[in-house]
CSV table of C-alpha atoms in Angstrom, one decimal:
chain,number,residue,atom,x,y,z
O,54,UNK,CA,-2.5,-15.8,51.3
O,55,UNK,CA,-2.7,-17.0,47.7
O,56,UNK,CA,-2.3,-13.5,46.5
O,57,UNK,CA,0.6,-12.7,48.8
O,58,UNK,CA,2.3,-15.9,47.8
O,59,UNK,CA,1.8,-15.0,44.1
O,60,UNK,CA,3.2,-11.5,44.8
O,61,UNK,CA,6.1,-13.1,46.6
O,62,UNK,CA,6.7,-15.6,43.8
O,63,UNK,CA,6.5,-12.8,41.2
O,64,UNK,CA,8.8,-10.7,43.3
O,65,UNK,CA,11.3,-13.6,43.7
O,66,UNK,CA,11.0,-14.4,40.1
O,67,UNK,CA,11.7,-10.8,39.2
O,68,UNK,CA,14.6,-10.8,41.6
O,69,UNK,CA,16.1,-14.1,40.4
O,70,UNK,CA,15.4,-13.1,36.8
O,71,UNK,CA,17.1,-9.8,37.4
O,72,UNK,CA,20.1,-11.6,39.1
O,73,UNK,CA,20.2,-14.1,36.2
O,74,UNK,CA,20.2,-11.3,33.7
O,75,UNK,CA,22.9,-9.4,35.7
O,76,UNK,CA,25.0,-12.6,36.1
O,77,UNK,CA,24.6,-13.4,32.4
O,78,UNK,CA,25.6,-9.9,31.5
O,79,UNK,CA,28.6,-10.0,33.8
O,80,UNK,CA,29.7,-13.4,32.3
O,81,UNK,CA,29.2,-12.0,28.8
O,82,UNK,CA,31.2,-8.9,29.7
O,83,UNK,CA,34.0,-11.0,31.1
O,84,UNK,CA,34.0,-13.2,28.0
O,85,UNK,CA,34.0,-10.1,25.8
O,86,UNK,CA,36.8,-8.5,27.8
O,87,UNK,CA,38.9,-11.7,27.7
O,88,UNK,CA,38.3,-12.0,24.0
O,89,UNK,CA,39.4,-8.4,23.4
O,90,UNK,CA,42.5,-8.9,25.6
O,91,UNK,CA,43.4,-12.0,23.7
O,92,UNK,CA,42.9,-10.3,20.3
O,93,UNK,CA,44.9,-7.3,21.5
O,94,UNK,CA,47.8,-9.4,22.8
O,95,UNK,CA,48.0,-11.8,19.8
O,96,UNK,CA,47.6,-8.8,17.5
O,97,UNK,CA,50.7,-7.1,18.9
O,98,UNK,CA,52.7,-10.3,18.6
O,99,UNK,CA,51.6,-10.7,14.9
O,100,UNK,CA,52.2,-7.1,14.1
O,101,UNK,CA,55.8,-7.3,15.3
O,102,UNK,CA,56.4,-10.6,13.5
O,103,UNK,CA,55.1,-9.2,10.2
O,104,UNK,CA,57.5,-6.2,10.6
O,105,UNK,CA,60.5,-8.5,11.1
O,106,UNK,CA,59.6,-10.8,8.3
O,107,UNK,CA,59.0,-7.9,5.9
O,108,UNK,CA,62.4,-6.5,6.8
O,109,UNK,CA,64.1,-9.9,6.2
O,110,UNK,CA,62.5,-10.2,2.8
O,111,UNK,CA,63.7,-6.7,1.9
O,112,UNK,CA,67.2,-7.5,3.1
O,113,UNK,CA,67.4,-10.6,0.9
O,114,UNK,CA,66.1,-8.8,-2.1
O,115,UNK,CA,68.4,-5.8,-1.6
O,116,UNK,CA,71.4,-8.2,-1.3
O,117,UNK,CA,70.4,-9.9,-4.5
O,118,UNK,CA,70.0,-6.6,-6.3
O,119,UNK,CA,73.4,-5.4,-5.1
O,120,UNK,CA,75.0,-7.8,-7.6
O,121,UNK,CA,77.8,-8.9,-5.3
O,122,UNK,CA,76.5,-12.5,-4.6
O,123,UNK,CA,77.6,-15.7,-6.4
O,124,UNK,CA,74.7,-17.5,-8.1
O,125,UNK,CA,74.4,-20.2,-5.4
O,126,UNK,CA,74.0,-17.6,-2.6
O,127,UNK,CA,71.7,-15.4,-4.7
O,128,UNK,CA,69.5,-18.5,-5.3
O,129,UNK,CA,69.5,-19.3,-1.6
O,130,UNK,CA,68.5,-15.6,-0.8
O,131,UNK,CA,65.8,-15.8,-3.4
O,132,UNK,CA,64.4,-18.9,-1.7
O,133,UNK,CA,64.6,-17.4,1.8
O,134,UNK,CA,62.9,-14.2,0.5
O,135,UNK,CA,60.0,-16.3,-1.0
O,136,UNK,CA,59.6,-18.2,2.2
O,137,UNK,CA,59.6,-14.9,4.1
O,138,UNK,CA,56.8,-13.7,1.8
O,139,UNK,CA,54.8,-16.8,2.7
O,140,UNK,CA,55.2,-16.0,6.4
O,141,UNK,CA,54.2,-12.4,5.8
O,142,UNK,CA,51.1,-13.5,3.9
O,143,UNK,CA,50.0,-15.9,6.7
O,144,UNK,CA,50.7,-13.4,9.5
O,145,UNK,CA,48.9,-10.6,7.7
O,146,UNK,CA,45.9,-12.8,7.2
O,147,UNK,CA,45.8,-13.6,10.9
O,148,UNK,CA,46.5,-10.0,11.9
O,149,UNK,CA,43.6,-8.7,9.7
O,150,UNK,CA,41.3,-11.4,11.1
O,151,UNK,CA,42.0,-9.8,14.5
O,152,UNK,CA,41.2,-6.4,13.2
O,153,UNK,CA,44.9,-5.3,12.9
O,154,UNK,CA,46.9,-3.7,10.1
O,155,UNK,CA,50.4,-4.8,9.1
O,156,UNK,CA,53.1,-2.2,9.5
O,157,UNK,CA,54.5,-0.6,6.3
O,158,UNK,CA,57.3,-2.7,4.7
O,159,UNK,CA,60.7,-1.1,4.1
O,160,UNK,CA,60.9,0.6,0.8
O,161,UNK,CA,64.5,1.9,0.7
O,162,UNK,CA,67.8,0.6,1.9
O,163,UNK,CA,67.9,3.5,4.3
O,164,UNK,CA,64.7,2.2,6.0
O,165,UNK,CA,66.7,-0.7,7.5
O,166,UNK,CA,69.4,0.5,9.9
O,167,UNK,CA,72.8,-0.9,9.1
O,168,UNK,CA,71.8,-2.4,5.7
O,169,UNK,CA,73.7,0.1,3.6
O,170,UNK,CA,77.1,-0.5,5.2
O,171,UNK,CA,76.4,-4.3,5.1
O,172,UNK,CA,75.7,-4.3,1.4
O,173,UNK,CA,78.8,-2.2,0.8
O,174,UNK,CA,81.0,-4.6,2.9
O,175,UNK,CA,80.7,-7.6,0.6
O,176,UNK,CA,79.6,-11.2,1.0
O,177,UNK,CA,80.7,-11.8,4.5
O,178,UNK,CA,79.1,-8.7,6.0
O,179,UNK,CA,75.9,-9.4,4.0
O,180,UNK,CA,75.8,-12.9,5.4
O,181,UNK,CA,76.4,-11.7,9.0
O,182,UNK,CA,73.6,-9.1,8.5
O,183,UNK,CA,71.2,-11.8,7.3
O,184,UNK,CA,72.2,-14.0,10.3
O,185,UNK,CA,71.3,-11.1,12.7
O,186,UNK,CA,67.9,-10.6,10.9
O,187,UNK,CA,67.1,-14.3,11.2
O,188,UNK,CA,68.2,-14.4,14.8
O,189,UNK,CA,65.9,-11.5,15.6
O,190,UNK,CA,63.0,-13.4,13.9
O,191,UNK,CA,63.7,-16.6,15.9
O,192,UNK,CA,63.9,-14.6,19.1
O,193,UNK,CA,60.6,-12.9,18.4
O,194,UNK,CA,58.9,-16.3,17.7
O,195,UNK,CA,60.5,-17.8,20.8
O,196,UNK,CA,59.1,-14.9,22.9
O,197,UNK,CA,55.7,-15.3,21.1
O,198,UNK,CA,55.3,-18.8,22.6
O,199,UNK,CA,55.0,-17.1,26.0
O,200,UNK,CA,52.8,-14.3,24.8
O,201,UNK,CA,50.3,-15.8,22.3
O,202,UNK,CA,46.9,-17.0,23.6
O,203,UNK,CA,45.5,-18.6,20.4
O,204,UNK,CA,46.7,-22.3,20.3
O,205,UNK,CA,46.8,-22.4,16.5
O,206,UNK,CA,48.9,-19.2,16.4
O,207,UNK,CA,51.4,-20.9,18.8
O,208,UNK,CA,51.7,-23.8,16.3
O,209,UNK,CA,51.9,-21.6,13.2
O,210,UNK,CA,54.6,-19.3,14.7
O,211,UNK,CA,56.6,-22.3,15.9
O,212,UNK,CA,56.6,-23.7,12.4
O,213,UNK,CA,57.9,-20.3,11.1
O,214,UNK,CA,60.4,-20.2,13.9
O,215,UNK,CA,61.7,-23.6,12.8
O,216,UNK,CA,62.0,-22.4,9.2
O,217,UNK,CA,63.9,-19.3,10.3
O,218,UNK,CA,66.2,-21.7,12.3
O,219,UNK,CA,66.9,-23.6,9.0
O,220,UNK,CA,67.8,-20.3,7.3
O,221,UNK,CA,70.1,-19.6,10.2
O,222,UNK,CA,71.8,-23.0,9.9
O,223,UNK,CA,72.4,-22.5,6.1
O,224,UNK,CA,73.7,-19.0,6.6
O,225,UNK,CA,76.1,-20.1,9.4
O,226,UNK,CA,77.4,-22.8,7.0
O,227,UNK,CA,78.0,-20.0,4.5
O,228,UNK,CA,80.0,-18.2,7.1
O,229,UNK,CA,82.1,-21.3,7.9
O,230,UNK,CA,80.6,-21.4,11.4
O,231,UNK,CA,79.0,-24.2,13.4
O,232,UNK,CA,75.5,-24.6,11.9
O,233,UNK,CA,73.8,-25.7,15.1
O,234,UNK,CA,75.9,-24.2,17.9
O,235,UNK,CA,73.3,-24.7,20.7
O,236,UNK,CA,70.9,-27.4,21.7
O,237,UNK,CA,68.2,-24.7,22.4
O,238,UNK,CA,67.8,-22.3,19.5
O,239,UNK,CA,66.5,-19.1,20.9
O,240,UNK,CA,68.0,-16.6,18.4
O,241,UNK,CA,70.1,-15.1,21.2
O,242,UNK,CA,73.5,-16.7,20.9
O,243,UNK,CA,75.6,-13.7,19.9
R,231,UNK,CA,58.0,-45.1,-4.5
R,232,UNK,CA,58.7,-48.7,-3.3
R,233,UNK,CA,61.9,-47.5,-1.6
R,234,UNK,CA,60.0,-44.7,0.0
R,235,UNK,CA,57.3,-47.1,1.2
R,236,UNK,CA,60.0,-49.4,2.5
R,237,UNK,CA,61.7,-46.6,4.4
R,238,UNK,CA,58.3,-45.5,5.9
R,239,UNK,CA,57.7,-49.1,7.0
R,240,UNK,CA,61.1,-49.5,8.6
R,241,UNK,CA,60.5,-46.2,10.5
R,242,UNK,CA,57.1,-47.4,11.7
R,243,UNK,CA,58.7,-50.7,12.8
R,244,UNK,CA,61.3,-48.8,14.8
R,245,UNK,CA,58.8,-46.5,16.4
R,246,UNK,CA,56.6,-49.5,17.4
R,247,UNK,CA,59.7,-51.0,19.0
R,248,UNK,CA,60.3,-47.8,20.9
R,249,UNK,CA,56.7,-47.8,22.1
R,250,UNK,CA,55.9,-44.7,20.0
R,251,UNK,CA,52.7,-44.2,18.0
R,252,UNK,CA,53.0,-42.2,14.9
R,253,UNK,CA,49.4,-41.1,15.0
R,254,UNK,CA,50.1,-39.2,18.2
R,255,UNK,CA,53.2,-37.6,16.8
R,256,UNK,CA,53.7,-35.9,13.5
R,257,UNK,CA,50.3,-35.8,12.0
R,258,UNK,CA,48.3,-33.4,14.1
R,259,UNK,CA,49.6,-30.0,12.9
R,260,UNK,CA,46.9,-27.9,11.3
R,261,UNK,CA,48.2,-25.9,8.5
R,262,UNK,CA,45.6,-23.2,8.9
R,263,UNK,CA,45.8,-20.6,11.7
R,264,UNK,CA,43.6,-19.6,14.5
R,265,UNK,CA,39.9,-19.6,14.8
R,266,UNK,CA,37.8,-18.5,17.7
R,267,UNK,CA,36.8,-22.1,18.4
R,268,UNK,CA,40.4,-23.1,19.2
R,269,UNK,CA,40.7,-25.0,22.4
R,270,UNK,CA,42.3,-23.0,25.2
R,271,UNK,CA,45.7,-24.3,26.5
R,272,UNK,CA,45.5,-26.9,29.3
R,273,UNK,CA,45.2,-25.6,32.8
R,274,UNK,CA,46.9,-28.1,35.0
R,275,UNK,CA,50.5,-29.1,35.9
R,276,UNK,CA,49.9,-32.8,35.8
R,277,UNK,CA,48.7,-32.5,32.2
R,278,UNK,CA,52.0,-30.7,31.4
R,279,UNK,CA,53.9,-33.6,33.0
R,280,UNK,CA,52.1,-36.1,30.8
R,281,UNK,CA,52.8,-34.1,27.7
R,282,UNK,CA,56.5,-33.7,28.6
R,283,UNK,CA,56.9,-37.4,29.3
R,284,UNK,CA,55.7,-38.2,25.8
R,285,UNK,CA,58.2,-35.7,24.4
R,286,UNK,CA,60.9,-37.2,26.7
R,287,UNK,CA,60.2,-40.7,25.3
R,288,UNK,CA,60.9,-39.4,21.8
R,289,UNK,CA,64.1,-37.7,22.8
R,290,UNK,CA,65.3,-41.0,24.4
R,291,UNK,CA,64.5,-42.8,21.1
R,292,UNK,CA,66.4,-40.1,19.2
R,293,UNK,CA,69.4,-40.7,21.5
R,294,UNK,CA,69.1,-44.4,20.9
R,295,UNK,CA,68.9,-43.9,17.1
R,296,UNK,CA,72.0,-41.7,17.0
R,297,UNK,CA,74.0,-44.0,19.2
R,298,UNK,CA,73.0,-46.9,16.9
R,299,UNK,CA,73.8,-44.9,13.7
R,300,UNK,CA,77.0,-43.0,14.5
R,301,UNK,CA,79.3,-46.0,13.7
R,302,UNK,CA,77.9,-46.0,10.2
R,303,UNK,CA,78.9,-42.4,9.6
R,304,UNK,CA,82.1,-41.2,8.0
R,305,UNK,CA,84.3,-38.1,8.4
R,306,UNK,CA,82.5,-34.8,9.0
R,307,UNK,CA,79.2,-36.5,9.0
R,308,UNK,CA,80.3,-38.6,12.0
R,309,UNK,CA,81.4,-35.5,13.9
R,310,UNK,CA,78.0,-33.9,13.1
R,311,UNK,CA,76.3,-37.0,14.4
R,312,UNK,CA,78.2,-36.8,17.7
R,313,UNK,CA,77.2,-33.2,18.0
R,314,UNK,CA,73.5,-34.0,17.4
R,315,UNK,CA,73.6,-36.9,19.8
R,316,UNK,CA,74.9,-34.6,22.5
R,317,UNK,CA,72.2,-32.1,21.8
R,318,UNK,CA,69.5,-34.8,22.0
R,319,UNK,CA,70.9,-35.7,25.4
R,320,UNK,CA,70.6,-32.0,26.4
R,321,UNK,CA,67.0,-32.0,25.3
R,322,UNK,CA,66.2,-35.1,27.3
R,323,UNK,CA,68.0,-33.6,30.4
R,324,UNK,CA,66.0,-30.4,30.1
R,325,UNK,CA,62.7,-32.3,29.9
R,326,UNK,CA,63.7,-34.4,32.9
R,327,UNK,CA,64.4,-31.2,34.9
R,328,UNK,CA,61.1,-29.6,33.7
R,329,UNK,CA,59.1,-32.7,34.8
R,330,UNK,CA,60.8,-32.8,38.2
R,331,UNK,CA,60.2,-29.1,38.7
R,332,UNK,CA,56.5,-29.8,38.2
R,333,UNK,CA,56.7,-32.5,40.9
R,334,UNK,CA,56.3,-35.3,38.3
R,335,UNK,CA,58.3,-38.4,37.7
R,336,UNK,CA,60.2,-38.4,34.4
R,337,UNK,CA,60.0,-41.6,32.4
R,338,UNK,CA,63.2,-43.6,32.1
R,339,UNK,CA,64.8,-44.7,28.9
R,340,UNK,CA,64.0,-48.2,27.7
R,341,UNK,CA,66.7,-50.8,28.2
R,342,UNK,CA,66.4,-51.8,24.6
R,343,UNK,CA,65.3,-50.2,21.4
R,344,UNK,CA,64.5,-52.2,18.3
R,345,UNK,CA,66.0,-50.8,15.1
R,346,UNK,CA,65.3,-51.6,11.5
R,347,UNK,CA,68.2,-52.8,9.3
R,348,UNK,CA,70.4,-49.8,8.5
R,349,UNK,CA,73.1,-51.1,6.2
R,350,UNK,CA,75.0,-47.9,5.5
R,351,UNK,CA,75.3,-44.1,6.1
R,352,UNK,CA,72.7,-43.2,3.6
R,353,UNK,CA,70.1,-45.5,5.0
R,354,UNK,CA,70.7,-44.3,8.5
R,355,UNK,CA,70.6,-40.6,7.5
R,356,UNK,CA,67.3,-41.1,5.7
R,357,UNK,CA,65.9,-42.9,8.7
R,358,UNK,CA,67.1,-40.5,11.4
R,359,UNK,CA,65.9,-37.5,9.3
R,360,UNK,CA,62.4,-39.0,9.2
R,361,UNK,CA,62.5,-39.6,13.0
R,362,UNK,CA,63.7,-36.0,13.6
R,363,UNK,CA,60.6,-34.9,11.7
R,364,UNK,CA,58.4,-37.1,13.8
R,365,UNK,CA,59.9,-35.4,16.9
R,366,UNK,CA,59.3,-31.9,15.4
R,367,UNK,CA,55.6,-32.8,14.7
R,368,UNK,CA,55.3,-34.0,18.3
R,369,UNK,CA,56.5,-30.7,19.7
R,370,UNK,CA,54.2,-28.7,17.4
R,371,UNK,CA,51.3,-30.8,18.5
R,372,UNK,CA,52.3,-30.4,22.2
R,373,UNK,CA,52.5,-26.6,22.2
R,374,UNK,CA,48.9,-25.8,22.8
R,375,UNK,CA,48.6,-28.6,25.4
R,376,UNK,CA,51.3,-27.0,27.6
R,377,UNK,CA,49.8,-24.6,30.1
R,378,UNK,CA,53.1,-23.1,31.2
R,379,UNK,CA,54.4,-20.4,28.8
R,380,UNK,CA,58.0,-21.1,29.8
R,381,UNK,CA,57.5,-24.7,28.8
R,382,UNK,CA,56.1,-23.7,25.4
R,383,UNK,CA,59.2,-21.5,24.9
R,384,UNK,CA,61.4,-24.4,25.8
R,385,UNK,CA,59.6,-26.7,23.4
R,386,UNK,CA,59.8,-24.2,20.6
R,387,UNK,CA,63.6,-23.8,21.1
R,388,UNK,CA,64.1,-27.6,21.0
R,389,UNK,CA,61.9,-28.1,17.9
R,390,UNK,CA,63.8,-25.3,16.1
R,391,UNK,CA,67.1,-27.1,16.9
R,392,UNK,CA,65.6,-30.3,15.6
R,393,UNK,CA,64.6,-28.4,12.4
R,394,UNK,CA,68.2,-27.3,12.0
R,395,UNK,CA,69.3,-30.9,12.4
R,396,UNK,CA,66.9,-31.9,9.6
R,397,UNK,CA,68.2,-29.1,7.4
R,398,UNK,CA,71.8,-30.5,7.7
R,399,UNK,CA,70.6,-34.1,7.2
R,400,UNK,CA,68.8,-33.1,4.1
R,401,UNK,CA,72.0,-31.5,2.8
R,402,UNK,CA,73.9,-34.6,3.6
R,403,UNK,CA,71.4,-36.6,1.7
R,404,UNK,CA,71.7,-34.3,-1.3
R,405,UNK,CA,68.2,-32.9,-0.9
R,406,UNK,CA,67.2,-29.2,-0.7
R,407,UNK,CA,68.1,-28.1,2.9
R,408,UNK,CA,65.2,-25.7,3.4
R,409,UNK,CA,62.3,-27.3,1.5
R,410,UNK,CA,59.3,-25.5,3.0
R,411,UNK,CA,58.3,-22.2,4.6
R,412,UNK,CA,56.3,-23.9,7.3
R,413,UNK,CA,58.2,-26.7,9.1
R,414,UNK,CA,55.5,-29.1,10.3
R,415,UNK,CA,57.5,-32.3,10.7
R,416,UNK,CA,55.3,-33.9,8.1
R,417,UNK,CA,57.0,-35.8,5.3
R,418,UNK,CA,55.7,-36.1,1.8
């Protein structure tokens, strides 16, 4: 009886041990899968945001190089480009932490659809083009709040969204428009 | 420095009067980004209601502040103040709707808000700019606590509008209108 009991116990132990290992493996697998999904989802959001910020930086720099801006506007564009670079640096750091790679930045005016005609059109068309870029950035960060899974990335992108909103307000003033036309800034007012 | 300390003190006084604790508001935003040890977003509706009611109390306080300050404003600044007041009311209304949609009970505005002495336009603009920053910080703190992605998007759209308000208030105060790349609601 003692031997049978021991065999039973060993058997049960093996069974429970096996189940425990299987359960632990399944839980581990679920955790890994969830972590990979989270990384993949957040990575896609960051990759898109880096691309938009890089384009905005390029637009501001191209506008300054065009020589058609008054000193005050050129100075504002320089500030906005520098702040955009800070966003690119932060987003790139986070993207690389997730194993991603930032997209290539625009290198020529032709790389940004519509930029050439905007630069040729003068101050107003340049400002309107910049507004459209900032709106697309705000809209992307707004969407990101639904898609991001990492809480700290939610906060970081919201702080960049708010900064893009401030750029927008300043650009709208430059265009003689209402600086804050809507109580809910989503980047999709036009 | 003394003037700055005095302004901070008056803001604290006002917030205390409004039943708002600064420690729960503007100071919690971490400048660094994601780590794997980040807490997951909250999972329950009631938690969302609680978070939204805190934000709603701040919007009510903003409405009270603007109502108090608009008579001090002149010309275009007064028109701007009226516009911002309307937008703060829209924020409050949206939060009330969101709370009700979750089956919660939205907080009511207080019957009385205690304000510090605000002798002129400049004093009011400096004060309200500071409070708008507190509100921004509150929204940024709240984002990871909101389990519903749509509510996070709503909060982000409101805080971005508040940041636009701050930018125009800074300009009215003669300060740089876009002082930092990462808007945290923290004031130096």
